């Protein structure tokens, strides 16, 4: 495997997404005025081609100054996903972009030019953000591959001088490039229906890739690998395929459109497209997926030992009900979930004092189980998605419920999430929506989403006024601290996509206490940080999970100590840390995870990296940082 060019990389340094969003706030094009006219597709395409011509000329002549001048001066991004860096990178500032583009286009032997794909389009990305956007195509020869991309242009108005009037020119705000297909072996969906090769009773299994996990992330990657003619075996601790969902609490449901949750190659049935997916829907689809594509998976697996031999191959010894087996693989993928395996419980005193039932939400099944134990009153610790699901379930069962909201909760109405300008775009085309959202720098995507939700919330400022009046702490999308992407990829939750359960609070059908922390158990409940006692027959801890960083779990899961990169949160470039990419010191160990959109998108990119390595054509990851860019570290 090629060695990385630069071993001292800042791309795993943890940064603060909100700080990055403030540092690189969306441009506001005021000088053109509110009457700036839309441009038809013909004129948009002509203008875009002129910008591309300048860009290509600067690249061809290696002219750094001219290349810089193609980009928007105040703010510019280049996001690359394997096409030129063979890494997942976002370069910020036109000086950094120009230097890195010239270096990587030479490394990848970029042949020909950036060419426009189809027609350019004029859109208003925000009130003061008129842009031209187009899709691109190009080729590289090292390795030989087709690549694609998108380009977002911003207008720049030159000031009138003498007898001349001001003119509008366009500059590149965002250039986004992505590996399309390797010439050596493009994705071949016909391979998906071929038979598996793994026997669950084999004592020794040899495969290209050993995937630890059997959920959506693992399945998506296994299918992508199979389409590239790469052998893989999944090993899951659960007894049956789909148990990762089937074992969740009975009322569990996704709070996002079904189309957003699609796995590669096989859509959910049409009858599930216009409602929220339940745990049974999710479990059934995983089983259907594994059966349809005949993916190799071994269940009831307990890993006993993992070693890396002198030839760089992984040897994984594991126990199943059939006995001990060993898998030998060139690549090892951990797909055991990010922030979903290790329950977090705040420190509490006097654990033995409580006479009732205390469980984490991962142990909760339904309110009936609690009633069968004689429970009449329930205290729910937390106020995010899971907490509201449990609250609704317990209230429906006739239990007296009290929610402990330790801090303000960011409330996002479901209809905001399903708006056509948000995740509702997936209802029209999953592929187009993925290209729209996943080609954007996270710093930009986060702000566009926040701006949209803020606009929607401004149209109904009193939506949560009743909750505020009765003392429940709410952040709505008008609040400057509200940023859903922060909750998703930094906090791993802490928000509620409102599917209706807030009405129980507003109508005073359930109780709540706010701004306090549980400190100790009492015989009849819990003591709060303000010395109040809260009586309850059962306490359900909806406090999330503590395993967003694989450095905290790799030894427990794989039974080996590895110098792996940190995962989750964002780095200085605004990209998610440690997932779907090579790790600095163990470059045939990978982490596959995230949420459903990321499973679908990044499974393809991860599979291509593995395929390239197996074929001996994987370039070194480009880790260079052209110059120091002030960033927001935490």
Coordinates of C-alpha atoms in Angstrom, one line a residue:
X1 CA 0.0 0.0 0.0
X2 CA 1.3 3.5 -0.9
X3 CA 2.6 5.4 2.1
X4 CA 1.0 8.8 2.9
X5 CA 2.9 11.8 1.7
X6 CA 2.7 13.7 4.9
X7 CA 2.6 11.9 8.2
X8 CA 1.9 14.9 10.4
X9 CA -1.7 15.6 9.5
X10 CA -4.1 18.1 11.2
X11 CA -7.1 16.6 9.6
X12 CA -8.0 14.6 12.8
X13 CA -7.7 17.6 15.1
X14 CA -11.1 18.2 16.6
X15 CA -12.7 21.6 15.7
X16 CA -16.0 23.2 16.6
X17 CA -18.6 23.2 13.8
X18 CA -20.5 26.3 15.1
X19 CA -17.2 28.2 15.3
X20 CA -16.3 27.2 11.7
X21 CA -19.8 28.3 10.6
X22 CA -19.3 31.7 12.2
X23 CA -15.8 32.0 10.8
X24 CA -16.9 31.1 7.3
X25 CA -20.4 32.7 7.3
X26 CA -22.3 32.5 4.1
X27 CA -21.5 35.3 1.7
X28 CA -24.2 38.0 1.3
X29 CA -24.3 39.5 -2.1
X30 CA -25.9 42.9 -1.4
X31 CA -24.3 45.0 -4.0
X32 CA -26.4 43.5 -6.8
X33 CA -29.6 44.6 -5.1
X34 CA -32.9 42.7 -4.6
X35 CA -33.8 43.2 -8.2
X36 CA -31.0 41.0 -9.5
X37 CA -32.6 39.1 -12.3
X38 CA -32.6 35.4 -12.8
X39 CA -30.6 34.0 -15.7
X40 CA -32.0 31.4 -18.1
X41 CA -30.3 28.1 -18.6
X42 CA -28.7 29.2 -21.9
X43 CA -27.1 32.3 -20.4
X44 CA -26.2 30.4 -17.2
X45 CA -24.4 27.7 -19.2
X46 CA -22.6 30.2 -21.4
X47 CA -21.4 32.1 -18.3
X48 CA -20.3 28.9 -16.6
X49 CA -18.4 27.6 -19.6
X50 CA -16.5 30.9 -19.7
X51 CA -15.4 30.4 -16.0
X52 CA -14.4 26.8 -16.8
X53 CA -12.3 28.0 -19.7
X54 CA -10.4 30.3 -17.4
X55 CA -10.0 27.5 -14.8
X56 CA -8.8 25.0 -17.4
X57 CA -6.3 27.5 -18.9
X58 CA -4.8 28.2 -15.5
X59 CA -4.5 24.5 -14.7
X60 CA -2.9 23.7 -18.1
X61 CA -0.3 26.5 -17.7
X62 CA 0.2 25.8 -13.9
X63 CA -0.5 29.5 -13.3
X64 CA -1.1 29.9 -9.6
X65 CA -2.1 33.5 -9.8
X66 CA -4.6 33.0 -12.6
X67 CA -6.0 29.9 -10.9
X68 CA -6.6 31.9 -7.7
X69 CA -8.3 34.6 -9.6
X70 CA -11.0 32.1 -10.8
X71 CA -12.2 31.7 -7.2
X72 CA -14.3 34.1 -5.1
X73 CA -11.9 36.3 -3.2
X74 CA -13.7 36.5 0.2
X75 CA -14.4 32.8 0.6
X76 CA -13.8 29.7 -1.5
X77 CA -14.0 25.9 -1.0
X78 CA -12.7 22.9 -2.8
X79 CA -14.2 19.6 -1.5
X80 CA -12.6 16.5 -2.9
X81 CA -13.8 12.9 -2.4
X82 CA -11.0 10.6 -3.8
X83 CA -10.9 12.2 -7.2
X84 CA -7.6 14.0 -6.9
X85 CA -6.5 13.7 -3.2
X86 CA -7.6 10.0 -2.8
X87 CA -8.7 11.2 0.6
X88 CA -11.7 13.1 2.0
X89 CA -10.6 16.8 2.1
X90 CA -12.0 20.3 2.1
X91 CA -9.6 23.1 1.2
X92 CA -10.5 26.6 2.3
X93 CA -9.3 29.9 0.7
X94 CA -8.4 30.3 -3.0
X95 CA -4.7 30.3 -2.2
X96 CA -4.8 26.9 -0.6
X97 CA -7.1 25.6 -3.3
X98 CA -4.8 26.8 -6.1
X99 CA -1.7 25.2 -4.6
X100 CA -3.4 21.9 -3.8
X101 CA -5.3 21.7 -7.2
X102 CA -2.0 22.1 -9.1
X103 CA -0.2 19.5 -7.0
X104 CA -3.0 16.9 -7.1
X105 CA -3.9 17.2 -10.7
X106 CA -0.2 16.4 -11.5
X107 CA -0.2 13.5 -9.0
X108 CA -3.4 12.0 -10.5
X109 CA -2.3 12.8 -14.1
X110 CA -5.6 14.7 -14.7
X111 CA -6.0 14.5 -18.5
X112 CA -8.1 16.8 -20.5
X113 CA -10.2 19.5 -18.8
X114 CA -13.1 20.0 -16.5
X115 CA -16.2 19.8 -18.8
X116 CA -19.7 20.8 -18.0
X117 CA -22.3 18.1 -17.7
X118 CA -25.7 19.1 -19.0
X119 CA -26.8 22.7 -18.5
X120 CA -26.0 25.2 -15.7
X121 CA -28.8 26.5 -13.5
X122 CA -29.4 29.8 -11.7
X123 CA -30.8 29.4 -8.2
X124 CA -31.3 31.6 -5.1
X125 CA -29.6 29.6 -2.4
X126 CA -30.6 32.3 0.1
X127 CA -32.1 35.8 0.3
X128 CA -28.7 37.3 -0.8
X129 CA -27.1 34.3 -2.3
X130 CA -27.7 34.1 -6.1
X131 CA -25.6 31.4 -7.6
X132 CA -24.9 29.5 -10.8
X133 CA -24.5 25.7 -10.3
X134 CA -23.5 23.1 -12.8
X135 CA -22.3 19.5 -12.8
X136 CA -18.8 18.6 -14.1
X137 CA -16.9 15.6 -15.5
X138 CA -13.2 14.9 -16.0
X139 CA -10.7 12.1 -16.0
X140 CA -7.5 11.0 -14.2
X141 CA -4.9 8.4 -15.3
X142 CA -3.2 7.6 -12.0
X143 CA -5.3 5.7 -11.4
X144 CA -7.4 5.6 -14.6
X145 CA -10.8 6.8 -13.6
X146 CA -13.8 8.9 -14.5
X147 CA -14.6 11.6 -12.1
X148 CA -17.5 14.0 -11.6
X149 CA -18.2 17.1 -9.6
X150 CA -20.2 20.3 -9.1
X151 CA -19.4 23.9 -9.2
X152 CA -21.2 26.8 -7.5
X153 CA -20.5 30.3 -8.8
X154 CA -21.1 33.7 -7.1
X155 CA -21.5 37.1 -8.9
X156 CA -19.0 39.9 -8.4
X157 CA -19.9 43.4 -9.5
X158 CA -17.1 45.7 -10.7
X159 CA -17.5 49.3 -9.8
X160 CA -18.2 51.9 -12.5
X161 CA -15.1 53.8 -13.6
X162 CA -15.2 57.0 -15.7
X163 CA -17.5 56.4 -18.7
X164 CA -17.7 52.6 -18.1
X165 CA -20.5 51.1 -16.3
X166 CA -20.1 48.3 -13.7
X167 CA -20.2 44.8 -14.9
X168 CA -21.0 41.4 -13.3
X169 CA -18.5 38.6 -13.5
X170 CA -18.7 35.2 -11.8
X171 CA -16.2 33.4 -9.6
X172 CA -16.1 29.9 -8.2
X173 CA -17.4 29.8 -4.6
X174 CA -17.4 26.0 -4.3
X175 CA -15.6 23.4 -6.4
X176 CA -16.5 19.8 -5.5
X177 CA -14.9 16.8 -7.1
X178 CA -15.6 13.1 -6.6
X179 CA -14.3 9.8 -7.9
X180 CA -16.8 8.3 -10.3
X181 CA -15.6 4.9 -11.5
X182 CA -12.3 3.1 -11.7
X183 CA -11.6 1.9 -15.3
X184 CA -10.3 -1.3 -13.9
X185 CA -13.6 -2.4 -12.5
X186 CA -16.7 -0.2 -12.6
X187 CA -19.6 -1.0 -10.3
X188 CA -21.5 -4.0 -11.7
X189 CA -24.9 -4.5 -10.1
X190 CA -25.3 -7.9 -11.9
X191 CA -22.8 -9.3 -9.5
X192 CA -25.1 -8.6 -6.5
X193 CA -27.3 -11.6 -7.3
X194 CA -24.4 -14.1 -7.5
X195 CA -24.0 -16.6 -4.7
X196 CA -22.1 -16.1 -1.4
X197 CA -19.0 -18.0 -0.7
X198 CA -18.9 -18.2 3.1
X199 CA -20.0 -21.3 5.1
X200 CA -21.0 -20.4 8.7
X201 CA -19.5 -23.7 10.0
X202 CA -16.0 -23.2 8.4
X203 CA -13.2 -23.2 10.9
X204 CA -11.1 -20.9 8.7
X205 CA -12.5 -18.2 6.4
X206 CA -10.4 -16.3 3.9
X207 CA -11.8 -13.1 2.5
X208 CA -10.8 -9.7 1.2
X209 CA -12.7 -7.8 3.8
X210 CA -13.9 -8.7 7.2
X211 CA -16.7 -6.4 8.4
X212 CA -17.5 -6.4 12.1
X213 CA -21.2 -5.5 12.4
X214 CA -24.4 -6.4 10.5
X215 CA -26.5 -3.3 10.4
X216 CA -27.3 -0.8 7.7
X217 CA -23.7 0.5 7.5
X218 CA -22.2 -3.0 7.2
X219 CA -24.9 -4.1 4.6
X220 CA -24.4 -1.1 2.4
X221 CA -20.6 -1.6 2.3
X222 CA -20.9 -5.3 1.7
X223 CA -23.2 -4.7 -1.3
X224 CA -20.9 -2.0 -2.7
X225 CA -17.9 -4.3 -2.4
X226 CA -19.8 -7.2 -4.1
X227 CA -20.6 -4.9 -7.0
X228 CA -16.8 -4.3 -7.3
X229 CA -16.1 -8.0 -7.2
X230 CA -14.6 -7.8 -3.7
X231 CA -15.3 -10.6 -1.2
X232 CA -16.5 -9.7 2.2
X233 CA -17.9 -11.4 5.3
X234 CA -19.9 -9.6 8.0
X235 CA -19.8 -10.8 11.6
X236 CA -22.6 -9.6 13.9
X237 CA -23.0 -10.2 17.6
X238 CA -26.8 -10.4 17.2
X239 CA -28.5 -13.7 16.8
X240 CA -30.4 -12.8 13.6
X241 CA -30.1 -10.5 10.7
X242 CA -32.1 -7.3 11.4
X243 CA -31.9 -7.6 15.2
X244 CA -30.1 -4.3 15.4
X245 CA -33.5 -2.8 14.8
X246 CA -35.8 -5.6 16.0
X247 CA -34.3 -5.3 19.5
X248 CA -35.0 -1.6 19.8
X249 CA -38.0 -0.4 21.8
X250 CA -41.4 -1.3 20.3
X251 CA -42.5 2.3 19.4
X252 CA -39.2 3.3 17.9
X253 CA -39.6 5.1 14.6
X254 CA -37.4 7.2 12.3
X255 CA -38.2 11.0 12.3
X256 CA -37.1 11.5 8.7
X257 CA -38.5 10.7 5.2
X258 CA -38.2 7.1 4.1
X259 CA -36.5 8.2 0.8
X260 CA -33.7 9.6 2.9
X261 CA -33.0 6.2 4.4
X262 CA -32.7 4.2 1.2
X263 CA -29.8 1.7 1.0
X264 CA -27.9 1.3 -2.3
X265 CA -29.5 -0.7 -5.1
X266 CA -32.7 -1.7 -3.3
X267 CA -35.5 0.7 -2.3
X268 CA -38.0 0.3 0.4
X269 CA -41.4 -0.9 -0.8
X270 CA -43.7 1.7 -2.2
X271 CA -46.2 1.4 0.7
X272 CA -43.5 2.6 3.1
X273 CA -42.5 5.7 1.2
X274 CA -45.0 8.2 2.7
X275 CA -44.8 7.4 6.3
X276 CA -42.2 7.2 9.1
X277 CA -40.3 3.9 9.2
X278 CA -40.8 1.8 12.3
X279 CA -38.3 -0.6 13.8
X280 CA -40.1 -3.5 12.1
X281 CA -39.9 -1.8 8.8
X282 CA -36.2 -1.3 9.3
X283 CA -35.6 -4.8 10.4
X284 CA -37.5 -6.3 7.6
X285 CA -35.6 -4.3 5.0
X286 CA -32.3 -5.4 6.4
X287 CA -33.3 -9.0 6.1
X288 CA -34.6 -8.5 2.6
X289 CA -31.4 -6.7 1.6
X290 CA -29.1 -9.5 2.8
X291 CA -31.3 -12.2 1.2
X292 CA -31.8 -10.4 -2.1
X293 CA -28.1 -9.8 -2.6
X294 CA -27.0 -13.0 -0.9
X295 CA -24.6 -11.2 1.3
X296 CA -22.3 -13.3 3.6
X297 CA -23.1 -12.7 7.3
X298 CA -22.3 -14.8 10.4
X299 CA -24.5 -14.1 13.4
X300 CA -24.0 -14.6 17.2
X301 CA -20.4 -13.7 16.9
X302 CA -18.1 -13.0 19.8
X303 CA -14.6 -11.8 18.8
X304 CA -12.0 -13.5 20.9
X305 CA -8.8 -12.1 19.4
X306 CA -7.6 -9.9 16.6
X307 CA -4.0 -9.8 15.3
X308 CA -2.2 -8.3 12.3
X309 CA 0.4 -10.6 10.8
X310 CA 3.8 -9.7 9.2
X311 CA 2.1 -9.7 5.8
X312 CA -0.4 -7.1 6.8
X313 CA -3.3 -9.5 7.0
X314 CA -5.8 -9.5 9.8
X315 CA -6.5 -12.7 11.7
X316 CA -9.7 -12.6 13.7
X317 CA -10.6 -15.5 16.0
X318 CA -14.3 -15.6 17.0
X319 CA -16.7 -17.8 18.8
X320 CA -20.2 -18.8 17.5
X321 CA -22.7 -21.4 18.8
X322 CA -21.1 -23.7 16.2
X323 CA -17.6 -23.3 17.7
X324 CA -14.4 -21.4 17.2
X325 CA -13.5 -20.0 13.8
X326 CA -10.7 -17.8 12.3
X327 CA -11.1 -15.3 9.5
X328 CA -8.2 -14.0 7.5
X329 CA -8.6 -10.8 5.6
X330 CA -6.6 -8.0 4.0
X331 CA -9.0 -5.3 5.3
X332 CA -10.9 -5.0 8.6
X333 CA -13.9 -2.7 8.9
X334 CA -15.5 -1.7 12.1
X335 CA -19.2 -1.1 11.4
X336 CA -20.6 -1.5 14.9
X337 CA -22.3 1.9 15.2
X338 CA -21.3 5.4 16.1
X339 CA -22.9 6.5 19.3
X340 CA -25.3 3.6 19.6
X341 CA -23.5 0.7 21.5
X342 CA -22.3 2.0 24.8
X343 CA -25.1 3.5 26.9
X344 CA -24.2 6.7 28.8
X345 CA -25.4 7.0 32.3
X346 CA -24.6 10.1 34.4
X347 CA -22.9 9.4 37.7
X348 CA -25.4 8.8 40.5
X349 CA -25.0 8.3 44.2
X350 CA -26.8 5.7 46.3
X351 CA -27.5 3.2 43.5
X352 CA -28.7 0.6 46.1
X353 CA -31.2 2.8 47.7
X354 CA -33.8 2.8 44.9
X355 CA -36.5 0.2 45.2
X356 CA -37.9 0.7 41.8
X357 CA -36.8 0.0 38.2
X358 CA -33.9 1.9 36.6
X359 CA -33.1 1.3 32.9
X360 CA -31.3 2.9 30.0
X361 CA -33.4 3.5 26.9
X362 CA -31.4 0.8 25.2
X363 CA -33.1 -1.7 27.7
X364 CA -36.6 -0.2 27.3
X365 CA -39.1 -2.3 25.3
X366 CA -42.5 -0.9 26.0
X367 CA -44.7 0.6 28.7
X368 CA -46.6 -2.7 29.1
X369 CA -43.5 -4.3 30.5
X370 CA -43.3 -1.6 33.1
X371 CA -46.9 -1.9 34.0
X372 CA -46.5 -5.6 34.4
X373 CA -43.9 -4.9 37.1
X374 CA -46.4 -2.7 38.9
X375 CA -45.0 0.6 37.7
X376 CA -47.5 3.5 37.8
X377 CA -45.2 6.5 37.7
X378 CA -42.2 7.0 35.4
X379 CA -39.4 9.5 35.4
X380 CA -37.7 10.1 32.0
X381 CA -34.3 11.6 32.0
X382 CA -33.7 13.5 28.8
X383 CA -35.7 15.5 26.3
X384 CA -34.5 14.5 22.8
X385 CA -35.9 12.1 20.2
X386 CA -35.8 8.9 22.2
X387 CA -37.1 10.6 25.4
X388 CA -40.2 11.9 23.6
X389 CA -40.8 8.5 22.0
X390 CA -40.8 6.9 25.5
X391 CA -42.8 9.7 27.0
X392 CA -45.5 9.3 24.3
X393 CA -45.6 5.5 24.8
X394 CA -45.8 5.6 28.6
X395 CA -48.6 8.2 28.5
X396 CA -50.6 6.2 26.0
X397 CA -50.3 3.2 28.4
X398 CA -51.8 5.3 31.2
X399 CA -48.7 5.8 33.2
X400 CA -48.0 9.1 35.1
X401 CA -44.9 10.6 33.4
X402 CA -42.4 13.3 34.4
X403 CA -39.7 14.4 32.0
X404 CA -36.5 15.8 33.3
X405 CA -35.2 18.3 30.8
X406 CA -31.6 19.1 32.0
X407 CA -31.1 21.8 29.3
X408 CA -33.0 23.6 26.5
X409 CA -34.1 21.2 23.7
X410 CA -33.8 22.2 20.0
X411 CA -37.2 21.5 18.5
X412 CA -37.4 20.9 14.8
X413 CA -41.0 20.3 13.4
X414 CA -41.2 17.3 11.2
X415 CA -42.6 19.4 8.3
X416 CA -39.3 21.4 8.3
X417 CA -37.3 18.3 7.8
X418 CA -39.7 17.1 5.1
X419 CA -39.7 20.4 3.2
X420 CA -38.9 20.0 -0.5
X421 CA -35.8 22.3 0.1
X422 CA -34.6 20.0 2.9
X423 CA -34.8 16.2 3.1
X424 CA -38.1 16.2 1.2
X425 CA -35.9 16.6 -1.9
X426 CA -35.2 12.9 -1.6
X427 CA -38.8 12.1 -2.4
X428 CA -38.1 13.2 -6.0
X429 CA -34.7 11.7 -6.6
X430 CA -32.4 10.1 -4.1
X431 CA -29.5 10.3 -6.5
X432 CA -30.0 14.0 -7.3
X433 CA -30.5 14.9 -3.7
X434 CA -27.4 13.0 -2.6
X435 CA -25.4 15.0 -5.2
X436 CA -26.9 18.2 -4.0
X437 CA -26.2 17.7 -0.3
X438 CA -23.2 15.4 -0.2
X439 CA -21.1 17.4 -2.6
X440 CA -21.3 20.5 -0.4
X441 CA -18.7 21.3 2.2
X442 CA -20.2 20.6 5.7
X443 CA -19.6 24.2 6.7
X444 CA -21.8 25.4 3.9
X445 CA -24.4 22.7 4.1
X446 CA -24.9 23.3 7.8
X447 CA -25.5 27.0 7.2
X448 CA -27.9 26.5 4.3
X449 CA -30.0 24.1 6.4
X450 CA -30.0 26.5 9.3
X451 CA -31.0 29.4 7.1
X452 CA -33.9 27.4 5.7
X453 CA -35.2 26.3 9.1
X454 CA -34.8 29.8 10.4
X455 CA -37.0 31.1 7.6
X456 CA -39.6 28.5 8.2
X457 CA -39.7 29.2 11.9
X458 CA -40.0 32.9 11.4
X459 CA -43.3 32.3 9.6
X460 CA -44.7 30.8 12.8
X461 CA -43.0 32.5 15.8
X462 CA -45.6 31.4 18.3
X463 CA -45.4 27.7 17.5
X464 CA -43.7 26.8 20.8
X465 CA -45.0 29.8 22.8
X466 CA -47.2 27.7 25.0
X467 CA -44.2 25.5 26.0
X468 CA -42.2 28.6 26.8
X469 CA -45.1 30.1 28.8
X470 CA -45.4 27.0 31.0
X471 CA -41.6 26.9 31.6
X472 CA -40.3 24.2 29.2
X473 CA -37.0 25.4 27.7
X474 CA -37.2 25.4 23.9
X475 CA -34.7 26.4 21.2
X476 CA -36.5 26.9 18.0
X477 CA -34.9 27.4 14.6
X478 CA -34.8 31.2 15.0
X479 CA -32.3 30.9 17.8
X480 CA -28.7 31.7 16.9
X481 CA -27.5 28.6 18.6
X482 CA -29.8 26.3 16.6
X483 CA -27.9 24.2 14.1
X484 CA -29.2 20.8 13.3
X485 CA -25.9 19.6 11.8
X486 CA -24.1 20.4 15.1
X487 CA -26.6 18.1 16.9
X488 CA -26.1 15.3 14.3
X489 CA -22.3 15.2 13.9
X490 CA -21.0 16.7 17.1
X491 CA -23.5 16.0 19.9
X492 CA -24.9 12.8 18.4
X493 CA -28.5 14.0 19.3
X494 CA -29.9 16.4 21.8
X495 CA -32.7 17.6 19.5
X496 CA -36.3 16.5 18.9
X497 CA -37.8 16.2 15.5
X498 CA -41.3 17.1 16.6
X499 CA -43.7 14.4 15.4
X500 CA -46.4 15.6 17.8
X501 CA -45.4 14.6 21.4
X502 CA -44.8 18.2 22.4
X503 CA -48.5 18.5 22.6
X504 CA -48.5 16.3 25.7
X505 CA -46.4 18.9 27.5
X506 CA -48.3 21.9 26.1
X507 CA -51.6 20.4 27.2
X508 CA -50.2 19.5 30.6
X509 CA -50.9 15.8 30.2
X510 CA -47.4 15.0 31.4
X511 CA -45.2 16.7 34.0
X512 CA -41.7 18.0 33.7
X513 CA -38.9 19.6 35.7
X514 CA -36.2 21.7 34.0
X515 CA -32.7 22.9 34.5
X516 CA -31.6 20.3 37.0
X517 CA -29.4 17.2 37.1
X518 CA -30.2 13.9 38.8
X519 CA -27.7 13.5 41.6
X520 CA -28.7 10.4 43.7
X521 CA -31.2 7.7 44.1
X522 CA -33.7 7.7 46.9
X523 CA -35.8 4.7 48.0
X524 CA -38.7 6.1 46.1
X525 CA -37.1 7.8 43.1
X526 CA -34.3 10.3 42.5
X527 CA -32.8 13.4 44.2
X528 CA -32.2 16.4 41.9
X529 CA -29.4 18.9 42.0
X530 CA -31.7 21.5 43.6
X531 CA -32.3 19.1 46.5
X532 CA -35.8 18.3 45.3
X533 CA -37.0 14.7 45.5
X534 CA -38.8 13.3 42.5
X535 CA -40.7 10.1 43.2
X536 CA -41.2 7.5 40.5
X537 CA -41.6 3.7 40.3
X538 CA -39.3 3.6 37.3
X539 CA -36.5 5.8 35.9
X540 CA -35.8 5.6 32.1
X541 CA -32.5 7.1 31.2
X542 CA -32.7 8.6 27.7
X543 CA -29.2 10.1 28.0
X544 CA -27.6 8.8 24.8
X545 CA -24.5 6.8 24.2
X546 CA -20.8 7.3 25.0
X547 CA -19.1 5.6 22.0
X548 CA -18.9 8.2 19.3
X549 CA -15.1 7.8 19.2
X550 CA -13.9 4.3 18.2
X551 CA -10.7 4.9 20.3
X552 CA -13.0 4.1 23.2
X553 CA -14.4 0.9 21.8
X554 CA -11.9 -0.7 19.4
X555 CA -10.2 -2.7 22.2
X556 CA -13.4 -4.0 23.6
X557 CA -14.9 -5.0 20.3
X558 CA -11.9 -6.2 18.4
X559 CA -9.8 -7.4 21.3
X560 CA -6.7 -5.5 20.1
X561 CA -5.1 -2.2 20.9
X562 CA -4.7 -0.1 17.8
X563 CA -3.5 3.5 17.2
X564 CA -6.6 4.5 15.4
X565 CA -7.8 8.0 14.5
X566 CA -10.5 9.8 16.4
X567 CA -14.0 9.5 15.0
X568 CA -17.0 11.8 14.8
X569 CA -17.1 15.5 15.3
X570 CA -15.4 17.6 12.7
X571 CA -11.8 18.4 11.9
X572 CA -10.4 21.8 10.9
X573 CA -11.7 21.5 7.4
X574 CA -15.3 20.8 8.6
X575 CA -15.2 17.1 7.6
X576 CA -16.3 14.3 9.8
X577 CA -13.3 12.7 11.5
X578 CA -12.1 9.2 11.1
X579 CA -14.9 7.6 9.1
X580 CA -14.8 6.2 5.6
X581 CA -11.1 7.1 5.2
X582 CA -7.7 5.7 5.8
X583 CA -6.4 6.0 9.3
X584 CA -2.9 7.6 9.7
X585 CA -1.1 4.6 11.3
X586 CA -3.3 1.6 10.4
X587 CA -4.2 2.0 6.8
X588 CA -6.1 -1.3 6.3
X589 CA -8.5 -0.6 9.2
X590 CA -11.6 1.3 8.4
X591 CA -14.7 2.7 10.2
X592 CA -18.0 2.6 8.5
X593 CA -20.9 4.3 10.1
X594 CA -22.9 7.5 10.5
X595 CA -26.6 8.0 9.6
X596 CA -28.5 6.6 6.7
X597 CA -27.6 9.2 4.1
X598 CA -23.9 8.7 4.9
X599 CA -24.2 4.9 4.7
X600 CA -25.5 5.2 1.2
X601 CA -23.0 7.8 0.0
X602 CA -19.8 6.8 1.8
X603 CA -20.1 3.1 1.3
X604 CA -19.3 3.6 -2.3
X605 CA -16.2 5.8 -1.6
X606 CA -14.9 3.3 1.0
X607 CA -15.5 0.4 -1.3
X608 CA -13.5 2.1 -4.0
X609 CA -10.6 2.7 -1.7
X610 CA -10.5 -1.0 -0.7
X611 CA -10.8 -2.1 -4.3
X612 CA -8.0 0.1 -5.4
X613 CA -5.7 -1.2 -2.6
X614 CA -6.5 -4.8 -3.5
X615 CA -5.6 -4.1 -7.1
X616 CA -2.4 -2.3 -6.2
X617 CA -3.4 1.1 -7.5
X618 CA -4.3 3.0 -4.3
X619 CA -2.3 6.2 -4.3
X620 CA -1.1 7.8 -1.1
X621 CA -3.6 10.0 0.7
X622 CA -2.9 13.6 0.1
X623 CA -2.6 15.0 3.6
X624 CA -0.7 18.2 2.9
X625 CA -1.9 21.5 4.3
X626 CA -0.8 24.3 2.0
X627 CA -0.7 26.9 4.7
X628 CA -2.0 27.4 8.2
X629 CA -5.6 28.4 8.2
X630 CA -6.9 29.8 11.5
X631 CA -9.4 27.3 12.8
X632 CA -11.6 26.7 15.8
X633 CA -10.1 23.9 17.8
X634 CA -11.7 22.4 20.9

